mmCIF file of C-alpha atoms and ligand atoms in Angstrom:
data_model
loop_
_atom_site.group_PDB
_atom_site.id
_atom_site.type_symbol
_atom_site.label_atom_id
_atom_site.label_comp_id
_atom_site.label_asym_id
_atom_site.label_seq_id
_atom_site.Cartn_x
_atom_site.Cartn_y
_atom_site.Cartn_z
ATOM 1 C CA MET L 1 -119.818 -46.084 -44.383
ATOM 2 C CA ASN L 2 -121.018 -45.401 -41.123
ATOM 3 C CA ARG L 3 -123.659 -42.486 -40.452
ATOM 4 C CA ARG L 4 -120.497 -40.640 -38.964
ATOM 5 C CA VAL L 5 -118.591 -40.540 -41.880
ATOM 6 C CA HIS L 6 -121.364 -40.348 -44.079
ATOM 7 C CA PHE L 7 -122.400 -37.153 -42.094
ATOM 8 C CA ASN L 8 -118.625 -35.752 -42.270
ATOM 9 C CA VAL L 9 -118.613 -36.573 -45.907
ATOM 10 C CA GLU L 10 -121.224 -33.999 -46.905
ATOM 11 C CA LYS L 11 -120.163 -31.086 -44.401
ATOM 12 C CA TYR L 12 -116.781 -31.374 -45.905
ATOM 13 C CA GLU L 13 -118.037 -31.190 -49.215
ATOM 14 C CA LYS L 14 -120.534 -28.639 -48.629
ATOM 15 C CA LEU L 15 -117.696 -26.661 -46.886
ATOM 16 C CA LEU L 16 -115.887 -27.302 -50.458
ATOM 17 C CA ASN L 17 -118.880 -25.723 -52.132
ATOM 18 C CA GLU L 18 -119.145 -22.544 -50.321
ATOM 19 C CA ASN L 19 -115.565 -21.379 -50.278
ATOM 20 C CA LEU L 20 -115.447 -22.336 -54.412
ATOM 21 C CA PRO L 21 -112.820 -20.081 -56.808
ATOM 22 C CA ALA L 22 -113.796 -16.917 -58.206
ATOM 23 C CA THR L 23 -113.705 -18.783 -61.412
ATOM 24 C CA SER L 24 -116.931 -20.646 -60.658
ATOM 25 C CA SER L 25 -119.116 -18.137 -60.264
ATOM 26 C CA GLY L 26 -118.057 -16.382 -64.092
ATOM 27 C CA LEU L 27 -115.478 -14.146 -62.770
ATOM 28 C CA THR L 28 -111.959 -15.347 -65.082
ATOM 29 C CA LEU L 29 -108.589 -15.719 -62.832
ATOM 30 C CA LYS L 30 -106.709 -12.689 -64.149
ATOM 31 C CA ARG L 31 -102.800 -11.659 -63.586
ATOM 32 C CA PRO L 32 -102.135 -8.719 -61.469
ATOM 33 C CA ASP L 33 -100.131 -5.673 -63.585
ATOM 34 C CA GLY L 34 -97.881 -4.229 -62.413
ATOM 35 C CA ILE L 35 -94.084 -3.316 -63.465
ATOM 36 C CA TYR L 36 -92.182 -5.329 -61.617
ATOM 37 C CA LEU L 37 -94.073 -7.955 -63.678
ATOM 38 C CA ARG L 38 -91.973 -7.703 -66.690
ATOM 39 C CA THR L 39 -90.448 -10.390 -66.706
ATOM 40 C CA ARG L 40 -92.751 -12.984 -65.247
ATOM 41 C CA ASN L 41 -93.909 -14.565 -69.086
ATOM 42 C CA ALA L 42 -90.036 -15.108 -68.951
ATOM 43 C CA TYR L 43 -89.711 -16.479 -65.714
ATOM 44 C CA GLU L 44 -92.574 -19.159 -66.184
ATOM 45 C CA GLN L 45 -91.358 -20.172 -68.793
ATOM 46 C CA LEU L 46 -87.809 -21.002 -68.193
ATOM 47 C CA CYS L 47 -89.436 -22.184 -64.503
ATOM 48 C CA GLN L 48 -91.197 -24.660 -66.712
ATOM 49 C CA THR L 49 -88.933 -25.369 -69.018
ATOM 50 C CA LYS L 50 -87.201 -28.907 -68.807
ATOM 51 C CA GLY L 51 -83.359 -28.461 -67.646
ATOM 52 C CA SER L 52 -84.297 -25.134 -66.508
ATOM 53 C CA GLN L 53 -84.966 -25.910 -62.796
ATOM 54 C CA PRO L 54 -82.856 -25.428 -60.283
ATOM 55 C CA ILE L 55 -79.569 -27.597 -59.537
ATOM 56 C CA ARG L 56 -80.408 -29.011 -56.126
ATOM 57 C CA ARG L 57 -77.146 -29.076 -53.733
ATOM 58 C CA GLU L 58 -76.641 -31.066 -50.902
ATOM 59 C CA ILE L 59 -73.380 -29.874 -48.874
ATOM 60 C CA ILE L 60 -71.733 -33.282 -47.726
ATOM 61 C CA SER L 61 -69.311 -31.005 -45.307
ATOM 62 C CA LEU L 62 -67.703 -27.858 -44.850
ATOM 63 C CA GLN L 63 -64.232 -28.323 -44.143
ATOM 64 C CA PRO L 64 -63.407 -29.891 -46.238
ATOM 65 C CA TYR L 65 -65.927 -28.527 -48.542
ATOM 66 C CA VAL L 66 -67.571 -31.269 -50.361
ATOM 67 C CA VAL L 67 -71.034 -30.613 -52.134
ATOM 68 C CA LEU L 68 -73.212 -33.309 -54.232
ATOM 69 C CA PHE L 69 -75.418 -31.665 -57.167
ATOM 70 C CA HIS L 70 -78.522 -33.835 -57.455
ATOM 71 C CA GLY L 71 -79.238 -34.666 -61.176
ATOM 72 C CA PHE L 72 -76.442 -32.924 -62.490
ATOM 73 C CA VAL L 73 -76.638 -34.954 -65.689
ATOM 74 C CA THR L 74 -80.062 -36.600 -67.873
ATOM 75 C CA GLN L 75 -80.007 -40.736 -68.099
ATOM 76 C CA ALA L 76 -79.516 -40.059 -72.142
ATOM 77 C CA GLU L 77 -76.490 -38.215 -70.932
ATOM 78 C CA ALA L 78 -74.473 -40.409 -69.022
ATOM 79 C CA LYS L 79 -75.627 -43.099 -71.382
ATOM 80 C CA ASN L 80 -74.406 -41.314 -74.166
ATOM 81 C CA ILE L 81 -71.216 -40.328 -72.494
ATOM 82 C CA ARG L 82 -70.241 -43.968 -71.626
ATOM 83 C CA LYS L 83 -70.896 -44.967 -75.370
ATOM 84 C CA TYR L 84 -68.814 -42.364 -76.564
ATOM 85 C CA ALA L 85 -65.584 -43.132 -73.474
ATOM 86 C CA MET L 86 -66.166 -47.120 -74.668
ATOM 87 C CA PRO L 87 -63.835 -47.367 -77.771
ATOM 88 C CA GLY L 88 -61.019 -45.382 -75.487
ATOM 89 C CA LEU L 89 -60.717 -46.747 -72.176
ATOM 90 C CA ARG L 90 -57.560 -47.984 -71.222
ATOM 91 C CA ARG L 91 -56.047 -49.148 -67.997
ATOM 92 C CA SER L 92 -55.846 -45.899 -65.203
ATOM 93 C CA VAL L 93 -52.539 -44.725 -64.688
ATOM 94 C CA VAL L 94 -51.069 -42.643 -61.860
ATOM 95 C CA ALA L 95 -48.381 -40.308 -61.272
ATOM 96 C CA SER L 96 -44.993 -41.876 -60.876
ATOM 97 C CA GLY L 97 -42.628 -38.809 -60.271
ATOM 98 C CA MET L 98 -42.004 -37.351 -63.402
ATOM 99 C CA ASN L 99 -43.900 -40.035 -65.170
ATOM 100 C CA GLN L 100 -47.057 -41.587 -65.450
ATOM 101 C CA ALA L 101 -47.858 -45.307 -64.735
ATOM 102 C CA THR L 102 -50.158 -48.327 -63.873
ATOM 103 C CA ALA L 103 -50.356 -49.470 -60.461
ATOM 104 C CA GLU L 104 -51.963 -51.479 -58.151
ATOM 105 C CA TYR L 105 -53.979 -49.124 -56.072
ATOM 106 C CA ARG L 106 -55.739 -47.927 -58.923
ATOM 107 C CA ILE L 107 -58.034 -50.086 -60.708
ATOM 108 C CA SER L 108 -59.533 -48.898 -63.364
ATOM 109 C CA LYS L 109 -60.097 -48.162 -66.992
ATOM 110 C CA SER L 110 -60.343 -44.615 -67.884
ATOM 111 C CA ALA L 111 -60.824 -42.451 -71.479
ATOM 112 C CA TRP L 112 -60.624 -38.625 -72.051
ATOM 113 C CA LEU L 113 -62.789 -37.148 -73.577
ATOM 114 C CA LYS L 114 -62.141 -33.992 -76.084
ATOM 115 C CA GLU L 115 -65.188 -31.922 -76.482
ATOM 116 C CA SER L 116 -64.767 -32.595 -80.209
ATOM 117 C CA ALA L 117 -66.033 -36.016 -79.103
ATOM 118 C CA HIS L 118 -69.786 -34.796 -78.863
ATOM 119 C CA GLU L 119 -71.718 -31.489 -78.190
ATOM 120 C CA VAL L 120 -72.515 -33.086 -75.085
ATOM 121 C CA VAL L 121 -69.283 -32.608 -73.416
ATOM 122 C CA GLY L 122 -69.694 -28.728 -74.068
ATOM 123 C CA LYS L 123 -72.762 -28.949 -72.626
ATOM 124 C CA LEU L 124 -71.327 -30.510 -69.778
ATOM 125 C CA ASP L 125 -68.735 -27.547 -69.340
ATOM 126 C CA GLN L 126 -70.830 -25.396 -69.619
ATOM 127 C CA ARG L 127 -72.820 -26.786 -66.705
ATOM 128 C CA ILE L 128 -70.024 -27.000 -64.640
ATOM 129 C CA THR L 129 -69.437 -23.499 -64.736
ATOM 130 C CA LEU L 130 -72.932 -22.739 -63.667
ATOM 131 C CA VAL L 131 -72.712 -24.423 -60.881
ATOM 132 C CA THR L 132 -69.162 -24.386 -59.443
ATOM 133 C CA GLY L 133 -68.523 -20.499 -60.874
ATOM 134 C CA LEU L 134 -65.154 -21.877 -62.495
ATOM 135 C CA ASN L 135 -64.196 -22.280 -66.342
ATOM 136 C CA VAL L 136 -63.130 -24.943 -66.959
ATOM 137 C CA GLN L 137 -62.656 -25.390 -71.019
ATOM 138 C CA PRO L 138 -58.933 -26.600 -71.444
ATOM 139 C CA PRO L 139 -57.035 -25.089 -71.261
ATOM 140 C CA TYR L 140 -58.298 -23.955 -67.316
ATOM 141 C CA ALA L 141 -59.236 -27.260 -67.060
ATOM 142 C CA GLU L 142 -57.915 -30.825 -67.806
ATOM 143 C CA TYR L 143 -60.397 -32.449 -70.021
ATOM 144 C CA LEU L 144 -63.328 -34.735 -68.713
ATOM 145 C CA GLN L 145 -62.020 -38.027 -67.783
ATOM 146 C CA VAL L 146 -64.436 -41.147 -68.230
ATOM 147 C CA VAL L 147 -63.375 -43.811 -65.507
ATOM 148 C CA ASN L 148 -65.139 -47.350 -65.580
ATOM 149 C CA TYR L 149 -64.518 -49.613 -62.113
ATOM 150 C CA GLY L 150 -65.578 -53.551 -62.920
ATOM 151 C CA ILE L 151 -66.123 -55.619 -59.922
ATOM 152 C CA GLY L 152 -63.379 -55.367 -57.097
ATOM 153 C CA GLY L 153 -62.077 -52.081 -58.974
ATOM 154 C CA HIS L 154 -61.056 -49.555 -56.844
ATOM 155 C CA TYR L 155 -58.756 -46.143 -56.384
ATOM 156 C CA GLU L 156 -57.099 -46.736 -52.949
ATOM 157 C CA PRO L 157 -56.553 -42.899 -50.712
ATOM 158 C CA HIS L 158 -54.648 -40.372 -52.342
ATOM 159 C CA PHE L 159 -54.973 -36.562 -52.794
ATOM 160 C CA ASP L 160 -56.091 -34.944 -56.633
ATOM 161 C CA HIS L 161 -53.882 -32.384 -55.942
ATOM 162 C CA ALA L 162 -49.953 -33.003 -56.517
ATOM 163 C CA THR L 163 -47.998 -33.006 -53.037
ATOM 164 C CA SER L 164 -44.510 -32.572 -54.315
ATOM 165 C CA ASP L 165 -42.635 -30.261 -56.711
ATOM 166 C CA SER L 166 -41.633 -32.885 -59.150
ATOM 167 C CA SER L 167 -45.602 -33.833 -59.561
ATOM 168 C CA PRO L 168 -45.780 -33.852 -63.294
ATOM 169 C CA LEU L 169 -48.817 -31.614 -63.046
ATOM 170 C CA TYR L 170 -46.283 -29.088 -62.474
ATOM 171 C CA ARG L 171 -44.250 -30.367 -64.992
ATOM 172 C CA LEU L 172 -46.570 -29.609 -67.335
ATOM 173 C CA LYS L 173 -47.075 -26.083 -66.045
ATOM 174 C CA THR L 174 -50.683 -26.288 -65.956
ATOM 175 C CA GLY L 175 -50.615 -25.350 -61.772
ATOM 176 C CA ASN L 176 -52.253 -27.699 -58.917
ATOM 177 C CA ARG L 177 -55.450 -28.751 -59.164
ATOM 178 C CA VAL L 178 -57.717 -26.621 -57.440
ATOM 179 C CA ALA L 179 -60.984 -28.570 -57.858
ATOM 180 C CA THR L 180 -62.537 -31.957 -58.514
ATOM 181 C CA ILE L 181 -65.830 -32.347 -59.857
ATOM 182 C CA MET L 182 -66.538 -36.162 -60.717
ATOM 183 C CA ILE L 183 -70.060 -37.253 -62.155
ATOM 184 C CA TYR L 184 -71.694 -40.804 -60.928
ATOM 185 C CA LEU L 185 -72.376 -41.932 -64.766
ATOM 186 C CA SER L 186 -74.621 -45.279 -63.116
ATOM 187 C CA PRO L 187 -75.845 -46.680 -60.458
ATOM 188 C CA VAL L 188 -73.777 -49.485 -58.466
ATOM 189 C CA GLN L 189 -75.729 -51.989 -56.794
ATOM 190 C CA ALA L 190 -73.094 -52.751 -54.180
ATOM 191 C CA GLY L 191 -69.738 -50.535 -53.516
ATOM 192 C CA GLY L 192 -68.127 -48.223 -54.818
ATOM 193 C CA SER L 193 -68.860 -45.057 -52.436
ATOM 194 C CA THR L 194 -66.545 -41.977 -52.379
ATOM 195 C CA ALA L 195 -64.555 -41.825 -49.251
ATOM 196 C CA PHE L 196 -62.794 -38.645 -47.910
ATOM 197 C CA ILE L 197 -60.193 -40.997 -45.531
ATOM 198 C CA TYR L 198 -59.667 -38.144 -42.225
ATOM 199 C CA ALA L 199 -62.221 -36.093 -42.641
ATOM 200 C CA ASN L 200 -64.005 -39.416 -41.580
ATOM 201 C CA PHE L 201 -67.586 -39.655 -44.342
ATOM 202 C CA SER L 202 -68.880 -41.178 -47.675
ATOM 203 C CA VAL L 203 -70.807 -40.796 -49.825
ATOM 204 C CA PRO L 204 -72.380 -43.018 -51.986
ATOM 205 C CA VAL L 205 -72.811 -43.393 -55.730
ATOM 206 C CA VAL L 206 -75.546 -40.982 -56.525
ATOM 207 C CA GLN L 207 -76.604 -41.932 -60.283
ATOM 208 C CA ASN L 208 -76.270 -38.860 -62.101
ATOM 209 C CA ALA L 209 -75.088 -36.630 -59.490
ATOM 210 C CA ALA L 210 -71.701 -34.618 -59.049
ATOM 211 C CA LEU L 211 -69.534 -35.066 -56.326
ATOM 212 C CA PHE L 212 -67.653 -31.390 -56.250
ATOM 213 C CA TRP L 213 -64.967 -30.638 -53.721
ATOM 214 C CA TRP L 214 -61.687 -28.551 -53.366
ATOM 215 C CA ASN L 215 -58.870 -29.929 -53.366
ATOM 216 C CA LEU L 216 -56.846 -26.525 -51.734
ATOM 217 C CA HIS L 217 -56.892 -23.839 -49.197
ATOM 218 C CA LYS L 218 -57.558 -20.738 -50.357
ATOM 219 C CA ASN L 219 -53.852 -19.520 -49.861
ATOM 220 C CA GLY L 220 -52.992 -22.778 -52.490
ATOM 221 C CA GLN L 221 -52.150 -25.199 -50.049
ATOM 222 C CA GLY L 222 -53.299 -28.120 -50.433
ATOM 223 C CA ASN L 223 -56.149 -29.651 -48.008
ATOM 224 C CA VAL L 224 -55.310 -32.945 -46.286
ATOM 225 C CA ASP L 225 -58.584 -33.250 -45.501
ATOM 226 C CA THR L 226 -59.579 -33.867 -48.683
ATOM 227 C CA LEU L 227 -57.379 -37.434 -49.079
ATOM 228 C CA HIS L 228 -59.624 -39.737 -50.675
ATOM 229 C CA ALA L 229 -60.797 -42.944 -52.184
ATOM 230 C CA GLY L 230 -63.226 -44.820 -54.519
ATOM 231 C CA CYS L 231 -64.142 -48.085 -52.456
ATOM 232 C CA PRO L 232 -64.133 -51.097 -54.770
ATOM 233 C CA VAL L 233 -67.323 -52.075 -56.650
ATOM 234 C CA ILE L 234 -68.801 -54.977 -54.878
ATOM 235 C CA VAL L 235 -71.771 -55.805 -57.116
ATOM 236 C CA GLY L 236 -71.937 -53.859 -60.470
ATOM 237 C CA ASN L 237 -70.244 -51.582 -62.755
ATOM 238 C CA LYS L 238 -69.318 -47.856 -61.742
ATOM 239 C CA TRP L 239 -68.909 -45.092 -64.275
ATOM 240 C CA GLY L 240 -67.697 -41.844 -63.185
ATOM 241 C CA MET L 241 -66.562 -38.689 -65.240
ATOM 242 C CA PHE L 242 -64.426 -36.444 -63.541
ATOM 243 C CA LYS L 243 -63.119 -32.954 -64.421
ATOM 244 C CA ASN L 244 -59.778 -31.080 -62.188
ATOM 245 C CA LYS L 245 -59.853 -27.822 -62.387
ATOM 246 C CA ASN L 246 -55.929 -26.458 -62.385
ATOM 247 C CA PHE L 247 -54.799 -23.341 -60.365
ATOM 248 C CA HIS L 248 -52.870 -20.818 -61.953
ATOM 249 C CA LYS L 249 -54.913 -20.203 -64.622
ATOM 250 C CA VAL L 250 -57.759 -19.011 -61.863
ATOM 251 C CA THR L 251 -55.246 -15.710 -61.882
ATOM 252 C CA CYS L 252 -56.355 -15.490 -65.216
ATOM 253 C CA THR L 253 -60.141 -16.499 -65.158
ATOM 254 C CA ALA L 254 -60.803 -14.688 -61.633
ATOM 255 C CA VAL L 255 -59.525 -11.397 -63.079
ATOM 256 C CA THR L 256 -61.649 -11.144 -66.458
ATOM 257 C CA ASN L 257 -64.953 -12.494 -65.032
ATOM 258 C CA ILE L 258 -64.947 -12.574 -61.352
ATOM 259 C CA VAL L 259 -66.813 -15.432 -60.364
ATOM 260 C CA HIS L 260 -64.854 -17.156 -57.158
ATOM 261 C CA PRO L 261 -63.101 -15.460 -54.563
ATOM 262 C CA LYS L 262 -59.654 -17.505 -54.679
ATOM 263 C CA ILE L 263 -56.586 -16.668 -53.481
ATOM 264 C CA ILE L 264 -53.462 -17.246 -55.471
ATOM 265 C CA ILE L 265 -49.650 -17.058 -53.713
ATOM 266 C CA LEU L 266 -47.106 -14.904 -54.530
ATOM 267 C CA SER L 267 -43.997 -17.287 -55.601
ATOM 268 C CA SER L 268 -40.854 -15.303 -55.303
ATOM 269 C CA SER L 269 -39.089 -19.042 -56.704
ATOM 270 C CA THR L 270 -41.625 -18.258 -60.152
ATOM 271 C CA HIS L 271 -38.499 -17.284 -62.531
ATOM 272 C CA SER L 272 -40.843 -14.861 -65.217
ATOM 273 C CA PRO L 273 -39.280 -11.588 -64.509
ATOM 274 C CA LEU L 274 -42.612 -9.607 -64.344
ATOM 275 C CA VAL L 275 -43.302 -11.926 -61.137
ATOM 276 C CA GLN L 276 -39.768 -10.877 -59.669
ATOM 277 C CA ILE L 277 -40.071 -7.657 -60.147
ATOM 278 C CA LEU L 278 -44.041 -7.447 -58.463
ATOM 279 C CA PHE L 279 -42.291 -9.512 -55.390
ATOM 280 C CA LYS L 280 -39.598 -6.990 -55.316
ATOM 281 C CA PHE L 281 -42.268 -4.246 -55.711
ATOM 282 C CA PHE L 282 -43.976 -5.038 -52.804
ATOM 283 C CA SER L 283 -40.842 -6.114 -50.386
ATOM 284 C CA TYR L 284 -40.210 -2.388 -50.998
ATOM 285 C CA VAL L 285 -43.928 -1.632 -49.977
ATOM 286 C CA GLN L 286 -43.801 -3.816 -46.976
ATOM 287 C CA HIS L 287 -40.365 -2.415 -45.684
ATOM 288 C CA ASN L 288 -41.064 1.455 -46.047
ATOM 289 C CA ARG L 289 -44.705 1.823 -45.625
ATOM 290 C CA THR L 290 -46.006 1.410 -42.102
ATOM 291 C CA TYR L 291 -49.216 3.705 -41.404
ATOM 292 C CA THR L 292 -51.787 0.966 -41.031
ATOM 293 C CA GLU L 293 -50.813 -2.602 -39.094
ATOM 294 C CA GLU L 294 -49.742 -5.696 -41.336
ATOM 295 C CA TRP L 295 -52.184 -3.528 -43.946
ATOM 296 C CA TRP L 296 -49.716 -5.036 -47.066
ATOM 297 C CA LYS L 297 -50.371 -9.225 -45.926
ATOM 298 C CA PRO L 298 -52.892 -9.772 -48.204
ATOM 299 C CA LEU L 299 -51.099 -8.313 -51.217
ATOM 300 C CA LEU L 300 -48.971 -11.559 -50.880
ATOM 301 C CA TYR L 301 -51.349 -13.432 -51.492
ATOM 302 C CA ILE L 302 -52.357 -12.128 -55.132
ATOM 303 C CA LEU L 303 -50.345 -13.315 -57.488
ATOM 304 C CA TYR L 304 -48.926 -16.414 -58.379
ATOM 305 C CA PHE L 305 -48.464 -14.993 -61.897
ATOM 306 C CA ASP L 306 -47.180 -17.324 -64.711
ATOM 307 C CA LEU L 307 -47.090 -15.236 -67.569
ATOM 308 C CA TYR L 308 -45.400 -17.359 -69.644
ATOM 309 C CA ASN L 309 -48.602 -19.274 -68.801
ATOM 310 C CA GLY L 310 -51.668 -17.595 -70.502
ATOM 311 C CA CYS L 311 -52.199 -14.738 -68.851
ATOM 312 C CA GLN L 312 -52.186 -11.514 -70.844
ATOM 313 C CA TRP L 313 -50.754 -8.450 -70.440
ATOM 314 C CA LEU L 314 -54.012 -6.141 -69.776
ATOM 315 C CA LEU L 315 -54.562 -8.808 -67.152
ATOM 316 C CA PHE L 316 -51.346 -7.864 -65.632
ATOM 317 C CA PHE L 317 -52.019 -4.507 -65.688
ATOM 318 C CA ASN L 318 -55.465 -4.608 -64.390
ATOM 319 C CA ILE L 319 -53.544 -6.582 -61.449
ATOM 320 C CA LEU L 320 -51.640 -3.902 -61.114
ATOM 321 C CA GLN L 321 -53.993 -1.483 -61.131
ATOM 322 C CA LYS L 322 -56.369 -2.764 -58.531
ATOM 323 C CA ILE L 323 -53.169 -3.205 -56.328
ATOM 324 C CA LEU L 324 -52.310 -0.052 -56.228
ATOM 325 C CA PHE L 325 -55.527 0.782 -55.552
ATOM 326 C CA CYS L 326 -55.535 -0.595 -52.167
ATOM 327 C CA LEU L 327 -51.798 0.839 -51.537
ATOM 328 C CA HIS L 328 -53.824 4.530 -51.068
ATOM 329 C CA PRO L 329 -53.286 5.650 -47.618
ATOM 330 C CA LYS L 330 -56.860 6.302 -46.819
ATOM 331 C CA LYS L 331 -57.349 2.524 -47.822
ATOM 332 C CA GLU L 332 -56.555 0.727 -44.811
ATOM 333 C CA THR L 333 -58.874 -2.018 -45.301
ATOM 334 C CA HIS L 334 -57.928 -5.287 -46.485
ATOM 335 C CA LYS L 335 -61.818 -5.068 -47.912
ATOM 336 C CA SER L 336 -60.522 -3.042 -50.483
ATOM 337 C CA LEU L 337 -58.802 -6.285 -51.901
ATOM 338 C CA GLU L 338 -61.901 -7.754 -53.769
ATOM 339 C CA LEU L 339 -59.637 -9.144 -56.611
ATOM 340 C CA PHE L 340 -60.301 -13.079 -56.268
HETATM 341 O O1 LIG V 401 -64.218 -42.581 -57.566
HETATM 342 C C1 LIG V 401 -64.213 -42.275 -56.779
HETATM 343 O O2 LIG V 401 -65.289 -42.257 -56.300
HETATM 344 C C2 LIG V 401 -62.915 -41.951 -56.478
HETATM 345 C C3 LIG V 401 -61.641 -41.674 -57.979
HETATM 346 C C4 LIG V 401 -60.713 -40.658 -57.582
HETATM 347 O O3 LIG V 401 -60.576 -39.905 -56.805
HETATM 348 C C5 LIG V 401 -60.285 -40.208 -57.971
HETATM 349 O O4 LIG V 401 -60.024 -40.660 -59.945
HETATM 350 O O5 LIG V 401 -59.282 -39.368 -58.594
HETATM 351 FE FE1 LIG V 402 -59.595 -38.718 -56.435
#
């Protein structure tokens, strides 16, 4: 050690000694008291508990809205899910008119995992709800689907939402797919990215992370910018897990549990008599009240309210009450419409 360095180290150590914390002079460190710290023990414990760490969300794109939640599953969870799905894996299918069929543009195997398959499935549903604010329990959403791509496996550009009324999604009365979350359950040595074609970006496989995006605009129309593909796997084996959140059910959840601003379109073609009555009601109001400019407009965006598909009367009246509140002459602002 040269002399100058030696001198500096001495000086540094002297400084450290001079600025030793109070503990070394016999005083113990004490937490400040204060009523505002009442929850401190619980808070600190939660912060230190493994599994209660904040989720790290990386915003990949705002239009379309695509985010990546890092460390969404643990290594062990990913391994277990692959194990439970393995026996059920079958060649993946795609919608083909009214049916489902295998297709050259989707080369992979997939299996559905119900909550009863293993407790981890329920846990993941809960976690998805926590980060997205969406109720993803069936029947509000589809079951978890595990997908496995071998070398060359891929899924050519497609939309996750239905783009035609003849889609099986409509026939099943599940509504369109409002959002997709895809969890990467394995690393891939080369290839396998998820590419958003019109939006012009791709997301490489990040093991244990979850990619989330909205398929539909807030008005319920499909977002064409979500056209995406699973790129071919070049080296390795890609495992993913999907969850699709369906559309009309959002109406029900949003009313009971106002978690996400989703606007649902009132459709005059819906056959439910109650929807028809509501529609007539809106048309009447629209023609007979003119006190604020287009005040009625947001009302038309309220409900695609398929009462035959699980919404309950109570929810229906809850909505109606809120609508009437919005119609109050003093309420000129659209802000009062914080239904969804
Ligand atoms: O594997 C991917 O990265 C995308 C797959 C996909 O888009 C799908 O299964 O709907
Ligand atoms: Fe997809």
